[in-house]
PDB file of C-alpha atoms in Angstrom:
ATOM      1  CA  MET A 100       0.293  -0.255   0.039  1.00  0.00           C
ATOM      2  CA  THR A 101       1.513   2.863  -1.127  1.00  0.00           C
ATOM      3  CA  ASP A 102       1.228   6.530   0.838  1.00  0.00           C
ATOM      4  CA  ALA A 103      -1.536   7.907   0.462  1.00  0.00           C
ATOM      5  CA  ALA A 104      -2.659  11.559  -0.399  1.00  0.00           C
ATOM      6  CA  PRO A 105      -4.296  13.809   2.544  1.00  0.00           C
ATOM      7  CA  LEU A 106      -7.783  13.869   3.138  1.00  0.00           C
ATOM      8  CA  PRO A 107      -9.535  16.995   2.525  1.00  0.00           C
ATOM      9  CA  THR A 108     -10.399  18.736   5.433  1.00  0.00           C
ATOM     10  CA  PRO A 109     -13.504  19.602   6.440  1.00  0.00           C
ATOM     11  CA  GLN A 110     -15.844  22.279   4.164  1.00  0.00           C
ATOM     12  CA  ARG A 111     -19.030  23.530   6.288  1.00  0.00           C
ATOM     13  CA  PRO A 112     -21.939  24.029   3.822  1.00  0.00           C
ATOM     14  CA  ASP A 113     -22.831  27.711   2.539  1.00  0.00           C
ATOM     15  CA  THR A 114     -25.913  27.394   0.369  1.00  0.00           C
ATOM     16  CA  ALA A 115     -29.691  26.163   1.018  1.00  0.00           C
ATOM     17  CA  ASP A 116     -29.604  24.614  -2.044  1.00  0.00           C
ATOM     18  CA  VAL A 117     -31.277  20.543  -1.023  1.00  0.00           C
ATOM     19  CA  ALA A 118     -29.054  19.020  -3.683  1.00  0.00           C
ATOM     20  CA  ARG A 119     -25.645  20.392  -2.353  1.00  0.00           C
ATOM     21  CA  LEU A 120     -26.288  19.770   1.257  1.00  0.00           C
ATOM     22  CA  ALA A 121     -27.564  15.902  -0.149  1.00  0.00           C
ATOM     23  CA  ASP A 122     -23.994  15.714  -1.203  1.00  0.00           C
ATOM     24  CA  TYR A 123     -22.177  17.446   1.501  1.00  0.00           C
ATOM     25  CA  GLY A 124     -19.190  15.283   1.996  1.00  0.00           C
ATOM     26  CA  ALA A 125     -18.769  14.195  -1.223  1.00  0.00           C
ATOM     27  CA  PRO A 126     -14.966  15.234  -1.587  1.00  0.00           C
ATOM     28  CA  LEU A 127     -14.005  13.184   1.205  1.00  0.00           C
ATOM     29  CA  LEU A 128     -15.939   9.676   0.278  1.00  0.00           C
ATOM     30  CA  GLN A 129     -14.162  10.182  -3.223  1.00  0.00           C
ATOM     31  CA  ALA A 130     -10.576  10.486  -1.336  1.00  0.00           C
ATOM     32  CA  LEU A 131     -11.568   7.757   0.689  1.00  0.00           C
ATOM     33  CA  ALA A 132     -12.782   5.417  -1.932  1.00  0.00           C
ATOM     34  CA  ALA A 133      -9.535   6.197  -3.942  1.00  0.00           C
ATOM     35  CA  ARG A 134      -7.493   4.731  -0.425  1.00  0.00           C
ATOM     36  CA  ASP A 135      -9.765   1.513  -0.286  1.00  0.00           C
ATOM     37  CA  VAL A 136      -7.895  -2.015  -0.642  1.00  0.00           C
ATOM     38  CA  ALA A 137      -9.269  -5.113  -0.213  1.00  0.00           C
ATOM     39  CA  LEU A 138      -7.488  -7.495   1.911  1.00  0.00           C
ATOM     40  CA  PRO A 139      -7.450 -11.487   2.279  1.00  0.00           C
ATOM     41  CA  ALA A 140      -9.579 -12.419   5.567  1.00  0.00           C
ATOM     42  CA  THR A 141      -7.725 -15.405   6.636  1.00  0.00           C
ATOM     43  CA  PRO A 142      -4.298 -14.793   4.886  1.00  0.00           C
ATOM     44  CA  GLY A 143      -2.657 -17.159   8.213  1.00  0.00           C
ATOM     45  CA  ASP A 144      -4.426 -20.195   6.723  1.00  0.00           C
ATOM     46  CA  GLY A 145      -1.516 -21.465   4.548  1.00  0.00           C
ATOM     47  CA  LEU A 146       0.922 -21.136   7.619  1.00  0.00           C
ATOM     48  CA  VAL A 147      -1.613 -23.402   9.994  1.00  0.00           C
ATOM     49  CA  GLU A 148      -1.863 -26.226   6.605  1.00  0.00           C
ATOM     50  CA  ALA A 149       1.897 -26.125   6.697  1.00  0.00           C
ATOM     51  CA  LEU A 150       2.603 -26.721  10.263  1.00  0.00           C
ATOM     52  CA  ALA A 151      -0.742 -29.214   9.919  1.00  0.00           C
ATOM     53  CA  ARG A 152       1.734 -31.390   7.881  1.00  0.00           C
ATOM     54  CA  ILE A 153       4.434 -31.429   9.655  1.00  0.00           C
ATOM     55  CA  ALA A 154       2.313 -32.369  12.454  1.00  0.00           C
ATOM     56  CA  LEU A 155       1.349 -35.347  10.100  1.00  0.00           C
ATOM     57  CA  ALA A 156       4.526 -35.757   9.303  1.00  0.00           C
ATOM     58  CA  LEU A 157       5.500 -36.721  12.977  1.00  0.00           C
ATOM     59  CA  GLN A 158       2.540 -38.907  13.910  1.00  0.00           C
ATOM     60  CA  ALA A 159       3.610 -41.279  11.232  1.00  0.00           C
ATOM     61  CA  ALA A 160       6.494 -42.283  13.355  1.00  0.00           C
ATOM     62  CA  ASP A 161       3.899 -43.062  16.221  1.00  0.00           C
ATOM     63  CA  PRO A 162       1.323 -45.547  14.421  1.00  0.00           C
ATOM     64  CA  ALA A 163      -0.405 -45.816  18.443  1.00  0.00           C
ATOM     65  CA  ARG A 164      -0.439 -42.496  19.018  1.00  0.00           C
ATOM     66  CA  LEU A 165      -2.182 -41.569  15.827  1.00  0.00           C
ATOM     67  CA  ARG A 166      -4.769 -44.095  16.552  1.00  0.00           C
ATOM     68  CA  ARG A 167      -5.967 -42.720  19.514  1.00  0.00           C
ATOM     69  CA  GLN A 168      -6.252 -39.068  18.370  1.00  0.00           C
ATOM     70  CA  GLU A 169      -9.313 -41.068  15.914  1.00  0.00           C
ATOM     71  CA  SER A 170     -12.202 -41.684  16.741  1.00  0.00           C
ATOM     72  CA  TRP A 171     -13.682 -45.167  16.666  1.00  0.00           C
ATOM     73  CA  TRP A 172     -15.448 -44.683  13.663  1.00  0.00           C
ATOM     74  CA  GLY A 173     -12.511 -43.481  11.756  1.00  0.00           C
ATOM     75  CA  ARG A 174     -10.673 -46.182  12.680  1.00  0.00           C
ATOM     76  CA  LEU A 175     -13.384 -48.345  11.670  1.00  0.00           C
ATOM     77  CA  LEU A 176     -13.386 -46.934   8.013  1.00  0.00           C
ATOM     78  CA  GLY A 177      -9.711 -46.881   7.950  1.00  0.00           C
ATOM     79  CA  ARG A 178      -8.545 -43.442   8.551  1.00  0.00           C
ATOM     80  CA  ASP A 179      -5.878 -43.863  10.796  1.00  0.00           C
ATOM     81  CA  VAL A 180      -4.289 -45.740   8.403  1.00  0.00           C
ATOM     82  CA  GLU A 181      -4.411 -43.546   5.346  1.00  0.00           C
ATOM     83  CA  ARG A 182      -3.269 -40.848   7.997  1.00  0.00           C
ATOM     84  CA  GLU A 183       0.112 -42.922   8.707  1.00  0.00           C
ATOM     85  CA  ALA A 184       0.186 -43.164   4.743  1.00  0.00           C
ATOM     86  CA  ALA A 185       0.190 -39.734   4.513  1.00  0.00           C
ATOM     87  CA  GLY A 186       2.322 -39.003   7.382  1.00  0.00           C
ATOM     88  CA  ARG A 187       5.109 -41.342   6.017  1.00  0.00           C
ATOM     89  CA  GLY A 188       4.808 -39.703   2.843  1.00  0.00           C
ATOM     90  CA  LEU A 189       5.582 -36.273   4.471  1.00  0.00           C
ATOM     91  CA  GLN A 190       8.474 -38.235   6.730  1.00  0.00           C
ATOM     92  CA  SER A 191      11.284 -37.975   3.996  1.00  0.00           C
ATOM     93  CA  GLN A 192      10.334 -34.377   3.554  1.00  0.00           C
ATOM     94  CA  LEU A 193      10.290 -32.566   6.557  1.00  0.00           C
ATOM     95  CA  GLY A 194      13.177 -30.148   5.836  1.00  0.00           C
ATOM     96  CA  VAL A 195      10.617 -29.107   2.917  1.00  0.00           C
ATOM     97  CA  LEU A 196       7.609 -28.899   4.851  1.00  0.00           C
ATOM     98  CA  ALA A 197       9.982 -26.747   7.370  1.00  0.00           C
ATOM     99  CA  LEU A 198      10.759 -24.603   4.111  1.00  0.00           C
ATOM    100  CA  GLN A 199       7.069 -23.782   2.740  1.00  0.00           C
ATOM    101  CA  ALA A 200       6.473 -23.013   6.603  1.00  0.00           C
ATOM    102  CA  ARG A 201       8.921 -20.532   6.685  1.00  0.00           C
ATOM    103  CA  GLU A 202       8.245 -19.412   3.157  1.00  0.00           C
ATOM    104  CA  GLN A 203       4.163 -18.907   4.833  1.00  0.00           C
ATOM    105  CA  ALA A 204       5.408 -17.269   7.907  1.00  0.00           C
ATOM    106  CA  GLN A 205       7.289 -14.456   5.966  1.00  0.00           C
ATOM    107  CA  GLN A 206       4.011 -13.869   3.464  1.00  0.00           C
ATOM    108  CA  LEU A 207       2.115 -13.506   6.665  1.00  0.00           C
ATOM    109  CA  GLN A 208       4.694 -10.647   8.109  1.00  0.00           C
ATOM    110  CA  GLN A 209       4.368  -9.019   4.800  1.00  0.00           C
ATOM    111  CA  HIS A 210       0.764  -9.268   5.132  1.00  0.00           C
ATOM    112  CA  MET A 211       0.689  -8.217   8.883  1.00  0.00           C
ATOM    113  CA  ALA A 212       2.469  -4.973   7.836  1.00  0.00           C
ATOM    114  CA  VAL A 213       0.166  -3.944   5.157  1.00  0.00           C
ATOM    115  CA  ARG A 214      -2.583  -4.677   7.707  1.00  0.00           C
ATOM    116  CA  ALA A 215      -0.843  -2.495  10.069  1.00  0.00           C
ATOM    117  CA  THR A 216      -0.866   0.354   7.100  1.00  0.00           C
ATOM    118  CA  ALA A 217      -4.867  -0.428   6.580  1.00  0.00           C
ATOM    119  CA  ILE A 218      -5.467  -0.388  10.155  1.00  0.00           C
ATOM    120  CA  SER A 219      -3.913   3.191  10.591  1.00  0.00           C
ATOM    121  CA  THR A 220      -5.760   4.644   7.280  1.00  0.00           C
ATOM    122  CA  THR A 221      -9.112   3.464   8.534  1.00  0.00           C
ATOM    123  CA  GLY A 222      -8.935   4.917  12.060  1.00  0.00           C
ATOM    124  CA  GLN A 223      -7.741   8.408   9.962  1.00  0.00           C
ATOM    125  CA  ALA A 224     -10.756   7.618   7.854  1.00  0.00           C
ATOM    126  CA  ALA A 225     -13.489   7.344  11.210  1.00  0.00           C
ATOM    127  CA  GLU A 226     -11.370  10.642  12.337  1.00  0.00           C
ATOM    128  CA  ALA A 227     -12.417  12.288   8.767  1.00  0.00           C
ATOM    129  CA  LEU A 228     -15.823  11.483   8.944  1.00  0.00           C
ATOM    130  CA  GLN A 229     -16.483  12.569  12.297  1.00  0.00           C
ATOM    131  CA  ALA A 230     -14.954  15.604  11.362  1.00  0.00           C
ATOM    132  CA  TRP A 231     -17.169  16.476   8.544  1.00  0.00           C
ATOM    133  CA  ALA A 232     -20.051  15.367  10.676  1.00  0.00           C
ATOM    134  CA  ASP A 233     -19.261  17.248  13.480  1.00  0.00           C
ATOM    135  CA  ALA A 234     -18.565  20.689  11.357  1.00  0.00           C
ATOM    136  CA  ALA A 235     -21.791  20.278   9.366  1.00  0.00           C
ATOM    137  CA  ALA A 236     -23.663  19.897  12.849  1.00  0.00           C
ATOM    138  CA  ALA A 237     -24.108  23.061  13.970  1.00  0.00           C
ATOM    139  CA  ASP A 238     -25.514  24.360  10.532  1.00  0.00           C
ATOM    140  CA  VAL A 239     -28.520  22.232  10.435  1.00  0.00           C
ATOM    141  CA  PRO A 240     -30.733  24.207  13.056  1.00  0.00           C
ATOM    142  CA  ALA A 241     -29.930  27.875  10.900  1.00  0.00           C
ATOM    143  CA  LEU A 242     -32.009  25.596   7.541  1.00  0.00           C
ATOM    144  CA  GLN A 243     -35.620  24.993   7.378  1.00  0.00           C
ATOM    145  CA  GLY A 244     -37.730  22.571   5.309  1.00  0.00           C
ATOM    146  CA  ALA A 245     -36.152  20.140   2.890  1.00  0.00           C
ATOM    147  CA  GLY A 246     -32.805  21.656   3.238  1.00  0.00           C
ATOM    148  CA  GLN A 247     -32.523  20.906   7.516  1.00  0.00           C
ATOM    149  CA  GLU A 248     -33.333  17.056   6.347  1.00  0.00           C
ATOM    150  CA  ALA A 249     -31.434  16.813   3.580  1.00  0.00           C
ATOM    151  CA  LEU A 250     -28.141  17.923   5.596  1.00  0.00           C
ATOM    152  CA  ALA A 251     -29.242  16.254   8.642  1.00  0.00           C
ATOM    153  CA  ALA A 252     -29.717  12.745   6.781  1.00  0.00           C
ATOM    154  CA  ARG A 253     -26.042  13.821   5.054  1.00  0.00           C
ATOM    155  CA  ILE A 254     -24.591  13.984   8.589  1.00  0.00           C
ATOM    156  CA  ASP A 255     -25.888  10.575   9.651  1.00  0.00           C
ATOM    157  CA  HIS A 256     -24.607   8.986   6.756  1.00  0.00           C
ATOM    158  CA  LEU A 257     -20.944  10.176   7.921  1.00  0.00           C
ATOM    159  CA  GLN A 258     -21.802   9.269  11.339  1.00  0.00           C
ATOM    160  CA  ARG A 259     -22.326   5.832  10.211  1.00  0.00           C
ATOM    161  CA  LEU A 260     -19.850   5.323   7.890  1.00  0.00           C
ATOM    162  CA  ALA A 261     -17.013   6.584  10.622  1.00  0.00           C
ATOM    163  CA  ALA A 262     -18.429   4.002  13.224  1.00  0.00           C
ATOM    164  CA  LEU A 263     -18.295   1.289  10.258  1.00  0.00           C
ATOM    165  CA  ARG A 264     -14.599   2.137   9.754  1.00  0.00           C
ATOM    166  CA  ARG A 265     -13.854   2.261  13.673  1.00  0.00           C
ATOM    167  CA  ILE A 266     -15.668  -1.508  14.002  1.00  0.00           C
ATOM    168  CA  GLU A 267     -13.285  -2.636  10.452  1.00  0.00           C
ATOM    169  CA  ALA A 268      -9.851  -1.340  12.540  1.00  0.00           C
ATOM    170  CA  GLY A 269     -10.739  -2.710  15.423  1.00  0.00           C
ATOM    171  CA  HIS A 270     -11.520  -6.224  13.646  1.00  0.00           C
ATOM    172  CA  TRP A 271      -8.162  -5.961  11.711  1.00  0.00           C
ATOM    173  CA  GLN A 272      -6.621  -4.965  15.328  1.00  0.00           C
ATOM    174  CA  LEU A 273      -7.967  -8.508  16.748  1.00  0.00           C
ATOM    175  CA  LEU A 274      -6.886 -10.228  13.573  1.00  0.00           C
ATOM    176  CA  GLN A 275      -3.162  -8.577  14.051  1.00  0.00           C
ATOM    177  CA  GLN A 276      -3.227 -10.122  17.220  1.00  0.00           C
ATOM    178  CA  GLN A 277      -4.477 -13.585  16.393  1.00  0.00           C
ATOM    179  CA  ASP A 278      -1.732 -13.860  13.575  1.00  0.00           C
ATOM    180  CA  GLU A 279       0.768 -12.249  16.031  1.00  0.00           C
ATOM    181  CA  VAL A 280       0.285 -15.377  18.165  1.00  0.00           C
ATOM    182  CA  LEU A 281       0.180 -17.806  15.013  1.00  0.00           C
ATOM    183  CA  LEU A 282       3.896 -16.803  14.296  1.00  0.00           C
ATOM    184  CA  GLN A 283       5.091 -17.455  17.935  1.00  0.00           C
ATOM    185  CA  ARG A 284       3.480 -20.637  17.478  1.00  0.00           C
ATOM    186  CA  PHE A 285       5.171 -21.105  14.489  1.00  0.00           C
ATOM    187  CA  ALA A 286       8.664 -19.861  16.151  1.00  0.00           C
ATOM    188  CA  ARG A 287       8.151 -22.146  18.821  1.00  0.00           C
ATOM    189  CA  ILE A 288       7.564 -25.343  16.709  1.00  0.00           C
ATOM    190  CA  HIS A 289      10.321 -24.536  13.466  1.00  0.00           C
ATOM    191  CA  ASP A 290      13.194 -22.942  16.023  1.00  0.00           C
ATOM    192  CA  VAL A 291      12.482 -25.346  19.415  1.00  0.00           C
ATOM    193  CA  LEU A 292      10.430 -27.984  19.203  1.00  0.00           C
ATOM    194  CA  LEU A 293      11.312 -29.822  15.954  1.00  0.00           C
ATOM    195  CA  PRO A 294      14.958 -29.475  16.142  1.00  0.00           C
ATOM    196  CA  ALA A 295      14.104 -30.949  19.539  1.00  0.00           C
ATOM    197  CA  TRP A 296      12.194 -34.122  18.335  1.00  0.00           C
ATOM    198  CA  ARG A 297      14.540 -34.336  15.826  1.00  0.00           C
ATOM    199  CA  GLN A 298      17.559 -34.914  18.443  1.00  0.00           C
ATOM    200  CA  ALA A 299      16.060 -36.987  20.412  1.00  0.00           C
ATOM    201  CA  ALA A 300      14.428 -39.104  17.717  1.00  0.00           C
ATOM    202  CA  LEU A 301      17.667 -39.748  16.600  1.00  0.00           C
ATOM    203  CA  ALA A 302      19.263 -40.048  19.628  1.00  0.00           C
ATOM    204  CA  ALA A 303      16.616 -43.166  19.915  1.00  0.00           C
ATOM    205  CA  GLN A 304      17.411 -44.901  17.351  1.00  0.00           C
ATOM    206  CA  ALA A 305      20.887 -45.026  18.145  1.00  0.00           C
ATOM    207  CA  ALA A 306      20.714 -46.102  21.616  1.00  0.00           C
ATOM    208  CA  THR A 307      16.785 -47.639  21.813  1.00  0.00           C
ATOM    209  CA  GLY A 308      16.680 -45.813  24.951  1.00  0.00           C
ATOM    210  CA  ALA A 309      13.526 -45.308  26.875  1.00  0.00           C
ATOM    211  CA  VAL A 310      14.266 -42.137  28.155  1.00  0.00           C
ATOM    212  CA  ARG A 311      15.297 -40.528  24.771  1.00  0.00           C
ATOM    213  CA  ALA A 312      12.405 -42.105  23.291  1.00  0.00           C
ATOM    214  CA  GLY A 313      10.116 -40.470  26.109  1.00  0.00           C
ATOM    215  CA  GLN A 314      11.495 -37.367  25.296  1.00  0.00           C
ATOM    216  CA  ALA A 315      10.529 -37.393  21.773  1.00  0.00           C
ATOM    217  CA  ALA A 316       6.781 -38.733  22.411  1.00  0.00           C
ATOM    218  CA  THR A 317       6.940 -35.655  24.629  1.00  0.00           C
ATOM    219  CA  LEU A 318       7.755 -32.966  22.285  1.00  0.00           C
ATOM    220  CA  HIS A 319       5.725 -34.481  19.517  1.00  0.00           C
ATOM    221  CA  ALA A 320       2.798 -33.925  21.906  1.00  0.00           C
ATOM    222  CA  GLN A 321       3.549 -30.581  22.676  1.00  0.00           C
ATOM    223  CA  ILE A 322       3.791 -29.817  18.754  1.00  0.00           C
ATOM    224  CA  ASP A 323       0.971 -31.843  18.511  1.00  0.00           C
ATOM    225  CA  ASP A 324      -0.717 -29.075  20.757  1.00  0.00           C
ATOM    226  CA  GLU A 325       1.048 -26.248  19.193  1.00  0.00           C
ATOM    227  CA  VAL A 326      -0.592 -27.056  15.586  1.00  0.00           C
ATOM    228  CA  ALA A 327      -4.363 -27.510  17.172  1.00  0.00           C
ATOM    229  CA  ALA A 328      -4.155 -24.681  18.669  1.00  0.00           C
ATOM    230  CA  ALA A 329      -3.176 -23.036  15.606  1.00  0.00           C
ATOM    231  CA  GLN A 330      -5.644 -24.631  13.776  1.00  0.00           C
ATOM    232  CA  ALA A 331      -8.264 -23.534  16.389  1.00  0.00           C
ATOM    233  CA  ARG A 332      -8.113 -20.168  14.729  1.00  0.00           C
ATOM    234  CA  LEU A 333      -9.875 -21.345  11.783  1.00  0.00           C
ATOM    235  CA  ARG A 334     -12.818 -22.176  13.697  1.00  0.00           C
TER     236      ARG A 334
END
């Protein structure tokens, strides 16, 4: 999103012409329309899916745990076997899966930067709309008949638009907070849990030690918990 031009300042209506009063605030609305940028609603979905593929690859190393996670109906339909087969196919690609997750995290960070700018400009829009409405409010009593009705309706319209912009900015701010948590979960999985799991799994294979195997299982469970929490944002 490029730097936007300054928004026009309020211009109090100096006419009794009904058509012009009904169009009060048009310069501001035109400037806001030129600023509007559509943002995807759920840009973090790709990262959540990438983390889920990593979790599935790890689950294939523990078929018993995978079966416990599936419902009895799912086991009856063979879904646990399907998930194990899919996971085994992904196990040899853990490096690629981690790379894909990093790329998705970078894309999410870029989107969050764009959204942060959108939050700022939307807040400015709300303030400008309210300022134009406030500037004309004092002129309503001086008008009569259709002119008074036209300006009052226009002021109400601008106030409603200001309220919608504030709601929009608040919604985007909530998404920012959710995506920040998602990035923190990604960092914990990618930078801490996954390397530790690899080390514990390799040690368990070499020494066949129950302690090392238990550590790998614990780390696997922690990764599953982080991914489940990340997936919960999509519900």
